[in-house]
mmCIF file of C-alpha atoms in Angstrom:
data_model
loop_
_atom_site.group_PDB
_atom_site.id
_atom_site.type_symbol
_atom_site.label_atom_id
_atom_site.label_comp_id
_atom_site.label_asym_id
_atom_site.label_seq_id
_atom_site.Cartn_x
_atom_site.Cartn_y
_atom_site.Cartn_z
ATOM 1 C CA MET A 1 -2.255 11.244 18.661
ATOM 2 C CA SER A 2 -0.127 8.050 18.844
ATOM 3 C CA VAL A 3 -0.225 5.292 16.303
ATOM 4 C CA SER A 4 -1.611 1.957 17.416
ATOM 5 C CA LEU A 5 -0.445 -1.055 15.797
ATOM 6 C CA GLU A 6 -2.862 -3.361 17.908
ATOM 7 C CA THR A 7 -4.764 -5.979 15.970
ATOM 8 C CA THR A 8 -6.832 -9.076 16.404
ATOM 9 C CA TYR A 9 -5.696 -12.306 14.728
ATOM 10 C CA LEU A 10 -7.596 -15.724 15.168
ATOM 11 C CA GLY A 11 -9.488 -14.041 17.987
ATOM 12 C CA LEU A 12 -6.170 -13.339 19.699
ATOM 13 C CA LYS A 13 -5.298 -9.671 20.786
ATOM 14 C CA LEU A 14 -1.933 -8.677 19.450
ATOM 15 C CA SER A 15 -0.024 -5.531 20.027
ATOM 16 C CA SER A 16 1.454 -5.589 16.541
ATOM 17 C CA PRO A 17 0.485 -7.217 13.105
ATOM 18 C CA LEU A 18 4.199 -8.532 12.915
ATOM 19 C CA ILE A 19 4.541 -12.130 13.425
ATOM 20 C CA PRO A 20 7.800 -13.975 13.249
ATOM 21 C CA SER A 21 6.696 -17.063 11.093
ATOM 22 C CA ALA A 22 7.789 -20.695 11.637
ATOM 23 C CA SER A 23 11.566 -20.776 11.266
ATOM 24 C CA PRO A 24 14.748 -21.959 13.288
ATOM 25 C CA LEU A 25 14.565 -18.505 14.956
ATOM 26 C CA SER A 26 11.940 -19.870 17.274
ATOM 27 C CA LYS A 27 14.174 -22.701 18.708
ATOM 28 C CA SER A 28 15.951 -20.375 21.146
ATOM 29 C CA LEU A 29 14.308 -19.146 24.130
ATOM 30 C CA ASP A 30 16.509 -15.984 24.052
ATOM 31 C CA THR A 31 15.822 -15.213 20.385
ATOM 32 C CA VAL A 32 12.166 -15.476 21.105
ATOM 33 C CA LYS A 33 12.364 -12.945 24.167
ATOM 34 C CA VAL A 34 14.234 -10.472 21.678
ATOM 35 C CA LEU A 35 11.589 -10.739 19.145
ATOM 36 C CA GLU A 36 8.927 -9.933 21.880
ATOM 37 C CA GLU A 37 11.104 -6.952 22.899
ATOM 38 C CA MET A 38 11.393 -5.843 19.312
ATOM 39 C CA GLY A 39 7.646 -5.608 18.855
ATOM 40 C CA ALA A 40 6.483 -9.105 17.581
ATOM 41 C CA GLY A 41 2.692 -9.398 18.268
ATOM 42 C CA ALA A 42 2.972 -13.196 18.541
ATOM 43 C CA ILE A 43 5.124 -15.979 17.337
ATOM 44 C CA VAL A 44 4.659 -18.944 15.339
ATOM 45 C CA LEU A 45 7.024 -21.792 16.428
ATOM 46 C CA TYR A 46 8.989 -23.961 14.110
ATOM 47 C CA SER A 47 7.045 -26.650 12.576
ATOM 48 C CA LEU A 48 6.500 -30.184 13.966
ATOM 49 C CA PHE A 49 6.920 -32.479 10.894
ATOM 50 C CA GLU A 50 5.387 -36.134 10.949
ATOM 51 C CA GLU A 51 8.558 -37.312 9.257
ATOM 52 C CA ASP A 52 10.623 -36.237 12.219
ATOM 53 C CA ILE A 53 8.321 -38.002 14.469
ATOM 54 C CA GLU A 54 8.375 -41.135 12.554
ATOM 55 C CA LYS A 55 12.109 -41.093 12.214
ATOM 56 C CA GLU A 56 12.569 -40.659 15.860
ATOM 57 C CA THR A 57 10.204 -43.174 16.877
ATOM 58 C CA SER A 58 11.607 -45.689 14.397
ATOM 59 C CA SER A 59 15.143 -45.017 15.827
ATOM 60 C CA LEU A 60 13.885 -45.555 19.270
ATOM 61 C CA GLU A 61 12.260 -48.937 18.613
ATOM 62 C CA GLN A 62 15.263 -50.341 16.779
ATOM 63 C CA SER A 63 17.500 -49.287 19.886
ATOM 64 C CA LEU A 64 15.133 -50.940 22.251
ATOM 65 C CA THR A 65 14.735 -54.280 20.358
ATOM 66 C CA VAL A 66 18.434 -54.737 19.237
ATOM 67 C CA GLY A 67 19.575 -57.940 20.843
ATOM 68 C CA ALA A 68 16.071 -58.680 22.448
ATOM 69 C CA GLU A 69 15.857 -61.798 20.385
ATOM 70 C CA SER A 70 18.691 -63.199 22.572
ATOM 71 C CA PHE A 71 16.847 -62.505 25.851
ATOM 72 C CA ALA A 72 13.250 -63.599 25.991
ATOM 73 C CA GLU A 73 12.405 -61.484 28.713
ATOM 74 C CA ALA A 74 13.982 -58.108 27.537
ATOM 75 C CA LEU A 75 10.915 -56.932 25.821
ATOM 76 C CA SER A 76 8.679 -57.352 28.616
ATOM 77 C CA TYR A 77 10.850 -54.643 30.453
ATOM 78 C CA VAL A 78 9.928 -52.049 27.853
ATOM 79 C CA PRO A 79 6.469 -50.671 27.176
ATOM 80 C CA ASP A 80 4.975 -50.601 23.743
ATOM 81 C CA VAL A 81 6.785 -47.939 21.499
ATOM 82 C CA PRO A 82 3.480 -46.188 20.594
ATOM 83 C CA THR A 83 2.742 -45.400 24.097
ATOM 84 C CA LEU A 84 6.072 -43.565 24.685
ATOM 85 C CA ARG A 85 5.210 -40.268 23.023
ATOM 86 C CA ILE A 86 8.824 -39.750 22.465
ATOM 87 C CA GLY A 87 8.364 -38.109 19.010
ATOM 88 C CA PRO A 88 6.908 -34.814 19.924
ATOM 89 C CA ASP A 89 7.997 -34.670 23.286
ATOM 90 C CA TYR A 90 10.846 -32.217 22.485
ATOM 91 C CA TYR A 91 8.549 -30.074 20.689
ATOM 92 C CA LEU A 92 5.749 -29.897 23.387
ATOM 93 C CA ASP A 93 8.531 -29.221 26.056
ATOM 94 C CA HIS A 94 9.860 -26.314 24.082
ATOM 95 C CA LEU A 95 6.307 -24.977 23.573
ATOM 96 C CA MET A 96 5.584 -24.925 27.268
ATOM 97 C CA ARG A 97 8.934 -23.138 27.889
ATOM 98 C CA VAL A 98 8.328 -20.496 25.180
ATOM 99 C CA LYS A 99 4.817 -19.847 26.753
ATOM 100 C CA GLN A 100 6.292 -19.365 30.202
ATOM 101 C CA SER A 101 8.969 -17.045 28.915
ATOM 102 C CA VAL A 102 7.016 -14.561 26.950
ATOM 103 C CA GLY A 103 3.827 -12.800 27.283
ATOM 104 C CA ILE A 104 2.786 -12.725 23.582
ATOM 105 C CA PRO A 105 0.515 -15.517 21.985
ATOM 106 C CA VAL A 106 2.428 -18.517 20.756
ATOM 107 C CA ILE A 107 1.207 -20.289 17.663
ATOM 108 C CA ALA A 108 2.153 -23.871 17.078
ATOM 109 C CA SER A 109 2.942 -25.199 13.438
ATOM 110 C CA LEU A 110 1.931 -28.779 12.415
ATOM 111 C CA ASN A 111 2.829 -30.502 9.211
ATOM 112 C CA ALA A 112 1.742 -33.834 8.635
ATOM 113 C CA GLN A 113 0.468 -36.311 6.139
ATOM 114 C CA ASN A 114 -1.451 -38.917 7.966
ATOM 115 C CA PRO A 115 -4.851 -37.931 8.994
ATOM 116 C CA GLY A 116 -4.515 -39.744 12.333
ATOM 117 C CA GLN A 117 -1.209 -37.906 13.098
ATOM 118 C CA TRP A 118 -2.868 -34.381 12.386
ATOM 119 C CA ILE A 119 -5.488 -35.156 14.968
ATOM 120 C CA LYS A 120 -3.204 -36.673 17.639
ATOM 121 C CA PHE A 121 -0.688 -33.917 17.507
ATOM 122 C CA ALA A 122 -3.108 -31.217 17.379
ATOM 123 C CA LYS A 123 -4.511 -32.314 20.632
ATOM 124 C CA LEU A 124 -1.095 -32.554 22.311
ATOM 125 C CA ILE A 125 -0.261 -29.100 21.098
ATOM 126 C CA GLU A 126 -3.458 -27.722 22.626
ATOM 127 C CA GLU A 127 -2.862 -29.622 25.806
ATOM 128 C CA ALA A 128 0.607 -28.026 25.888
ATOM 129 C CA GLY A 129 -0.801 -24.596 26.057
ATOM 130 C CA ALA A 130 -0.575 -23.328 22.654
ATOM 131 C CA ASP A 131 -2.780 -20.020 21.774
ATOM 132 C CA GLY A 132 -3.340 -21.224 18.232
ATOM 133 C CA LEU A 133 -2.282 -23.731 15.515
ATOM 134 C CA GLU A 134 -1.170 -23.216 12.098
ATOM 135 C CA LEU A 135 -1.981 -26.214 9.888
ATOM 136 C CA ASN A 136 0.666 -26.256 7.321
ATOM 137 C CA LEU A 137 -0.611 -28.136 4.310
ATOM 138 C CA TYR A 138 2.656 -28.696 2.370
ATOM 139 C CA SER A 139 2.875 -31.494 -0.110
ATOM 140 C CA ILE A 140 4.012 -31.999 -3.746
ATOM 141 C CA PRO A 141 1.346 -34.447 -5.297
ATOM 142 C CA THR A 142 3.479 -37.018 -7.480
ATOM 143 C CA ILE A 143 0.731 -39.528 -8.196
ATOM 144 C CA ALA A 144 -0.855 -39.242 -11.723
ATOM 145 C CA SER A 145 -4.144 -40.887 -10.637
ATOM 146 C CA LEU A 146 -4.756 -38.503 -7.821
ATOM 147 C CA SER A 147 -7.051 -35.866 -9.278
ATOM 148 C CA SER A 148 -7.126 -32.332 -7.942
ATOM 149 C CA GLN A 149 -10.821 -32.911 -6.613
ATOM 150 C CA GLU A 150 -9.502 -35.737 -4.579
ATOM 151 C CA LEU A 151 -6.470 -33.767 -3.157
ATOM 152 C CA GLU A 152 -8.748 -31.207 -2.139
ATOM 153 C CA LYS A 153 -11.147 -33.499 -0.515
ATOM 154 C CA LYS A 154 -8.290 -34.910 1.497
ATOM 155 C CA TYR A 155 -7.069 -31.507 2.562
ATOM 156 C CA LEU A 156 -10.598 -30.414 3.966
ATOM 157 C CA GLU A 157 -10.957 -33.734 5.597
ATOM 158 C CA VAL A 158 -7.679 -33.068 7.594
ATOM 159 C CA ILE A 159 -9.016 -29.528 8.379
ATOM 160 C CA LYS A 160 -12.280 -30.596 9.436
ATOM 161 C CA ALA A 161 -10.760 -33.256 11.691
ATOM 162 C CA CYS A 162 -8.436 -30.994 13.364
ATOM 163 C CA ARG A 163 -11.091 -28.317 13.662
ATOM 164 C CA GLN A 164 -13.405 -30.876 15.774
ATOM 165 C CA ALA A 165 -10.316 -32.077 17.650
ATOM 166 C CA VAL A 166 -9.379 -28.868 19.392
ATOM 167 C CA LYS A 167 -11.047 -25.698 20.601
ATOM 168 C CA ILE A 168 -7.749 -23.300 20.171
ATOM 169 C CA PRO A 169 -8.044 -21.009 16.974
ATOM 170 C CA ILE A 170 -6.720 -22.572 13.622
ATOM 171 C CA ALA A 171 -5.130 -20.960 10.708
ATOM 172 C CA VAL A 172 -4.534 -22.944 7.537
ATOM 173 C CA LYS A 173 -1.237 -22.392 5.512
ATOM 174 C CA LEU A 174 -1.829 -23.102 1.881
ATOM 175 C CA SER A 175 0.130 -23.037 -1.367
ATOM 176 C CA PRO A 176 -1.213 -20.880 -4.202
ATOM 177 C CA PHE A 177 -1.359 -24.030 -6.495
ATOM 178 C CA PHE A 178 -4.838 -24.705 -6.787
ATOM 179 C CA THR A 179 -7.028 -24.470 -10.124
ATOM 180 C CA ASN A 180 -9.658 -22.029 -8.513
ATOM 181 C CA PHE A 181 -8.081 -20.703 -5.245
ATOM 182 C CA PHE A 182 -10.844 -18.633 -4.453
ATOM 183 C CA SER A 183 -13.134 -21.781 -4.467
ATOM 184 C CA PHE A 184 -11.104 -23.755 -2.369
ATOM 185 C CA SER A 185 -10.661 -20.898 0.145
ATOM 186 C CA SER A 186 -14.337 -20.877 0.292
ATOM 187 C CA LEU A 187 -14.397 -24.310 1.381
ATOM 188 C CA VAL A 188 -11.922 -24.085 3.893
ATOM 189 C CA GLU A 189 -13.959 -21.224 5.439
ATOM 190 C CA GLN A 190 -16.967 -23.685 5.770
ATOM 191 C CA THR A 191 -14.800 -25.801 8.143
ATOM 192 C CA GLU A 192 -14.999 -23.136 10.698
ATOM 193 C CA VAL A 193 -11.447 -22.418 10.903
ATOM 194 C CA ASN A 194 -10.141 -18.907 11.776
ATOM 195 C CA GLY A 195 -7.926 -17.832 9.104
ATOM 196 C CA LEU A 196 -5.738 -18.524 5.994
ATOM 197 C CA VAL A 197 -1.739 -17.924 5.806
ATOM 198 C CA LEU A 198 -0.703 -17.076 2.332
ATOM 199 C CA PHE A 199 1.432 -18.707 0.854
ATOM 200 C CA ASN A 200 3.820 -21.722 1.612
ATOM 201 C CA ARG A 201 7.113 -21.456 -0.237
ATOM 202 C CA PHE A 202 8.152 -24.740 -1.979
ATOM 203 C CA PHE A 203 11.589 -25.342 -1.496
ATOM 204 C CA GLN A 204 12.814 -26.962 -4.948
ATOM 205 C CA PRO A 205 15.786 -29.022 -5.747
ATOM 206 C CA ASP A 206 18.779 -27.845 -7.754
ATOM 207 C CA ILE A 207 21.123 -29.795 -9.823
ATOM 208 C CA ASP A 208 24.843 -30.175 -9.140
ATOM 209 C CA LEU A 209 26.542 -30.421 -12.457
ATOM 210 C CA GLU A 210 30.121 -31.023 -10.969
ATOM 211 C CA ASN A 211 28.819 -34.086 -8.734
ATOM 212 C CA MET A 212 25.866 -35.075 -10.966
ATOM 213 C CA ASN A 213 23.567 -34.840 -7.880
ATOM 214 C CA VAL A 214 20.112 -33.429 -7.199
ATOM 215 C CA GLU A 215 20.420 -31.386 -3.954
ATOM 216 C CA PRO A 216 17.968 -29.305 -1.960
ATOM 217 C CA ARG A 217 18.530 -25.470 -1.915
ATOM 218 C CA ILE A 218 17.124 -23.052 0.481
ATOM 219 C CA THR A 219 16.991 -19.263 -0.746
ATOM 220 C CA LEU A 220 15.537 -16.544 1.126
ATOM 221 C CA SER A 221 12.305 -14.832 -0.190
ATOM 222 C CA THR A 222 12.503 -11.593 -2.347
ATOM 223 C CA GLU A 223 10.016 -8.497 -2.208
ATOM 224 C CA ASN A 224 8.849 -9.859 -5.681
ATOM 225 C CA GLU A 225 7.184 -12.794 -4.001
ATOM 226 C CA LEU A 226 5.019 -10.441 -2.099
ATOM 227 C CA LEU A 227 3.009 -9.607 -5.084
ATOM 228 C CA LEU A 228 1.438 -13.108 -5.307
ATOM 229 C CA ARG A 229 0.448 -12.611 -1.758
ATOM 230 C CA ILE A 230 -1.058 -9.289 -1.992
ATOM 231 C CA THR A 231 -2.938 -10.143 -5.194
ATOM 232 C CA TRP A 232 -4.753 -12.880 -3.423
ATOM 233 C CA ILE A 233 -5.384 -11.184 -0.272
ATOM 234 C CA GLY A 234 -6.639 -8.306 -1.980
ATOM 235 C CA ILE A 235 -9.107 -10.390 -3.803
ATOM 236 C CA LEU A 236 -10.245 -12.419 -0.826
ATOM 237 C CA PHE A 237 -10.417 -9.492 1.720
ATOM 238 C CA ASN A 238 -14.252 -8.982 2.866
ATOM 239 C CA ARG A 239 -15.246 -11.808 0.687
ATOM 240 C CA LEU A 240 -14.290 -14.414 3.325
ATOM 241 C CA LYS A 241 -14.931 -14.229 6.991
ATOM 242 C CA LEU A 242 -11.287 -15.420 7.689
ATOM 243 C CA ASP A 243 -8.364 -13.612 9.065
ATOM 244 C CA LEU A 244 -5.569 -13.260 6.160
ATOM 245 C CA SER A 245 -1.840 -13.549 7.054
ATOM 246 C CA ALA A 246 0.676 -12.658 4.454
ATOM 247 C CA THR A 247 3.961 -14.608 4.556
ATOM 248 C CA GLY A 248 6.776 -14.559 1.932
ATOM 249 C CA GLY A 249 8.230 -11.334 0.549
ATOM 250 C CA VAL A 250 7.725 -9.101 3.529
ATOM 251 C CA LEU A 251 11.224 -7.688 3.665
ATOM 252 C CA THR A 252 10.629 -3.960 4.811
ATOM 253 C CA ALA A 253 8.033 -1.724 6.460
ATOM 254 C CA THR A 254 6.877 -0.790 2.952
ATOM 255 C CA ASP A 255 6.225 -4.384 2.316
ATOM 256 C CA ALA A 256 4.402 -4.834 5.456
ATOM 257 C CA LEU A 257 2.191 -1.842 4.794
ATOM 258 C CA LYS A 258 1.315 -3.163 1.228
ATOM 259 C CA ALA A 259 0.113 -6.378 2.653
ATOM 260 C CA ILE A 260 -1.934 -4.680 5.039
ATOM 261 C CA LEU A 261 -3.467 -2.126 2.573
ATOM 262 C CA SER A 262 -4.439 -5.265 0.460
ATOM 263 C CA GLY A 263 -6.403 -6.694 3.394
ATOM 264 C CA ALA A 264 -3.809 -8.723 5.422
ATOM 265 C CA THR A 265 -4.535 -8.886 9.350
ATOM 266 C CA THR A 266 -1.061 -9.878 10.068
ATOM 267 C CA VAL A 267 2.250 -10.056 8.167
ATOM 268 C CA GLN A 268 4.642 -12.982 8.940
ATOM 269 C CA LEU A 269 8.550 -12.338 8.859
ATOM 270 C CA CYS A 270 11.357 -14.898 8.315
ATOM 271 C CA SER A 271 13.875 -14.080 5.557
ATOM 272 C CA ALA A 272 14.261 -10.327 6.783
ATOM 273 C CA LEU A 273 14.917 -11.406 10.248
ATOM 274 C CA LEU A 274 17.520 -14.302 9.159
ATOM 275 C CA TYR A 275 19.347 -11.728 6.844
ATOM 276 C CA HIS A 276 19.095 -8.744 9.157
ATOM 277 C CA GLY A 277 19.023 -10.108 12.483
ATOM 278 C CA VAL A 278 16.104 -10.150 15.106
ATOM 279 C CA GLU A 279 16.476 -6.777 15.904
ATOM 280 C CA TYR A 280 15.368 -5.672 12.340
ATOM 281 C CA LEU A 281 11.765 -6.337 13.504
ATOM 282 C CA LYS A 282 11.873 -3.092 15.337
ATOM 283 C CA THR A 283 12.969 -1.390 12.201
ATOM 284 C CA ILE A 284 10.107 -2.486 10.397
ATOM 285 C CA ARG A 285 7.624 -1.629 13.181
ATOM 286 C CA ASN A 286 9.113 1.906 13.429
ATOM 287 C CA GLY A 287 8.943 2.442 9.603
ATOM 288 C CA MET A 288 5.210 1.373 9.582
ATOM 289 C CA VAL A 289 4.506 3.801 12.481
ATOM 290 C CA GLU A 290 6.319 6.726 10.573
ATOM 291 C CA TRP A 291 4.523 6.138 7.548
ATOM 292 C CA MET A 292 1.111 5.984 9.190
ATOM 293 C CA GLU A 293 1.882 9.436 11.193
ATOM 294 C CA LYS A 294 2.919 10.899 7.887
ATOM 295 C CA LYS A 295 -0.458 9.970 6.104
ATOM 296 C CA GLY A 296 -2.407 10.610 9.110
ATOM 297 C CA TYR A 297 -3.640 7.106 10.103
ATOM 298 C CA TYR A 298 -3.471 6.416 13.591
ATOM 299 C CA SER A 299 -4.584 2.501 13.605
ATOM 300 C CA VAL A 300 -3.917 -0.650 11.572
ATOM 301 C CA SER A 301 -7.589 -1.139 11.211
ATOM 302 C CA SER A 302 -8.067 2.345 9.465
ATOM 303 C CA ILE A 303 -5.682 1.160 6.601
ATOM 304 C CA ARG A 304 -6.441 -2.654 6.373
ATOM 305 C CA GLY A 305 -7.951 -3.420 3.132
ATOM 306 C CA LEU A 306 -8.070 0.127 1.711
ATOM 307 C CA LEU A 307 -6.462 -0.899 -1.450
ATOM 308 C CA SER A 308 -8.190 -4.486 -1.678
ATOM 309 C CA GLN A 309 -10.277 -5.329 -4.821
ATOM 310 C CA LYS A 310 -13.516 -4.332 -2.944
ATOM 311 C CA ASN A 311 -12.121 -0.847 -2.145
ATOM 312 C CA CYS A 312 -9.397 -0.204 -4.884
ATOM 313 C CA PRO A 313 -10.548 2.823 -7.132
ATOM 314 C CA ASP A 314 -9.659 0.470 -10.029
ATOM 315 C CA PRO A 315 -10.864 -2.978 -9.049
ATOM 316 C CA SER A 316 -9.677 -4.381 -12.538
ATOM 317 C CA SER A 317 -6.068 -3.821 -11.257
ATOM 318 C CA TYR A 318 -6.588 -7.403 -9.639
ATOM 319 C CA GLU A 319 -7.960 -8.965 -12.913
ATOM 320 C CA ARG A 320 -6.900 -9.994 -16.495
ATOM 321 C CA ALA A 321 -7.785 -6.693 -18.018
ATOM 322 C CA GLN A 322 -4.692 -5.242 -16.129
ATOM 323 C CA TYR A 323 -2.388 -8.135 -17.227
ATOM 324 C CA VAL A 324 -3.144 -7.398 -20.904
ATOM 325 C CA TYR A 325 -2.687 -3.636 -20.237
ATOM 326 C CA ALA A 326 0.725 -4.480 -18.164
ATOM 327 C CA LEU A 327 1.904 -6.192 -21.310
ATOM 328 C CA SER A 328 0.874 -3.796 -23.901
ATOM 329 C CA VAL A 329 2.700 -0.856 -22.050
ATOM 330 C CA TYR A 330 5.934 -2.640 -21.204
ATOM 331 C CA PRO A 331 8.752 -0.654 -22.727
ATOM 332 C CA THR A 332 10.455 -2.540 -25.606
ATOM 333 C CA PRO A 333 14.125 -2.673 -25.134
ATOM 334 C CA SER A 334 16.245 -0.510 -27.339
ATOM 335 C CA LEU A 335 18.612 -2.365 -29.870
ATOM 336 C CA SER A 336 22.290 -2.489 -28.836
ATOM 337 C CA GLY A 337 24.880 -0.855 -31.053
ATOM 338 C CA LEU A 338 26.157 -4.170 -32.608
ATOM 339 C CA GLU A 339 22.602 -5.204 -33.433
ATOM 340 C CA LYS A 340 21.806 -1.915 -35.088
ATOM 341 C CA LYS A 341 24.977 -2.367 -37.290
ATOM 342 C CA GLU A 342 23.907 -5.777 -38.165
ATOM 343 C CA ARG A 343 20.557 -4.570 -39.165
ATOM 344 C CA GLY A 344 21.727 -1.495 -40.937
#
């Protein structure tokens, strides 16, 4: 019996649970085609950022109005900037080209801050033919007066507005930084979206001592980051009626299998493909098939959630009791020869 990696995510039928996540990889049509050939079940396009849209629109407005004060009739020949839809056009055109080039589902990614922008571009993305939409709620609150309750309310309003604006399936990509992540996830579920993507990676600034500058630093994820993902996916599995997608720390077939065993419907890949090349997706896919054949499992659904908190032989493994236990049994490092001599 052959192994089937087929799965259903956000109501979309996929040939594989492996999905290249939002990244520069999707900017090339040729790369997207190769990813499909290597066994990707779907692809998430790079994010459309509100800042990019506003910057492009602002640049256009400036170029159109320079010198207009010298010629009274100049502005009458130019339509109002808001009606030009210049900002997202490049993204929407690329989305349509990708849809025409591959047979796998194409999920757009939207990252905005203004509620009106979320709704506007969600509609445009649906009109362009996206099979699904990933709402990337990425922000770093820096206002002391903004309470966690107010921030969560703002997030939920955005999600609800987008859900009401479009009919295509929606996944919400979240960070883990909530006082009670389970509670907020439950509130997200009530908005009738289709899935959660766990988790966002925050790109944090570094300090350049030589030039005395604060500068951005982008680092690829490591397998250790997967642990936070499988912890929460394992807790949420079968407690929410939402598909769960793991992103961050999936670098090998073993990592992908761990995520699915904890309850993930799909696993998203980025760092592994940037480091090893897009053909590496096939290596991960083949590794999953090989393990499943060896263990006697012949479908992804047969292993999903087997080691979630609900199904784990020791559910406390996901809780505080095991935190205390892990610390108590961690081996104490032996003293070095110098330390022994000094203490002797």
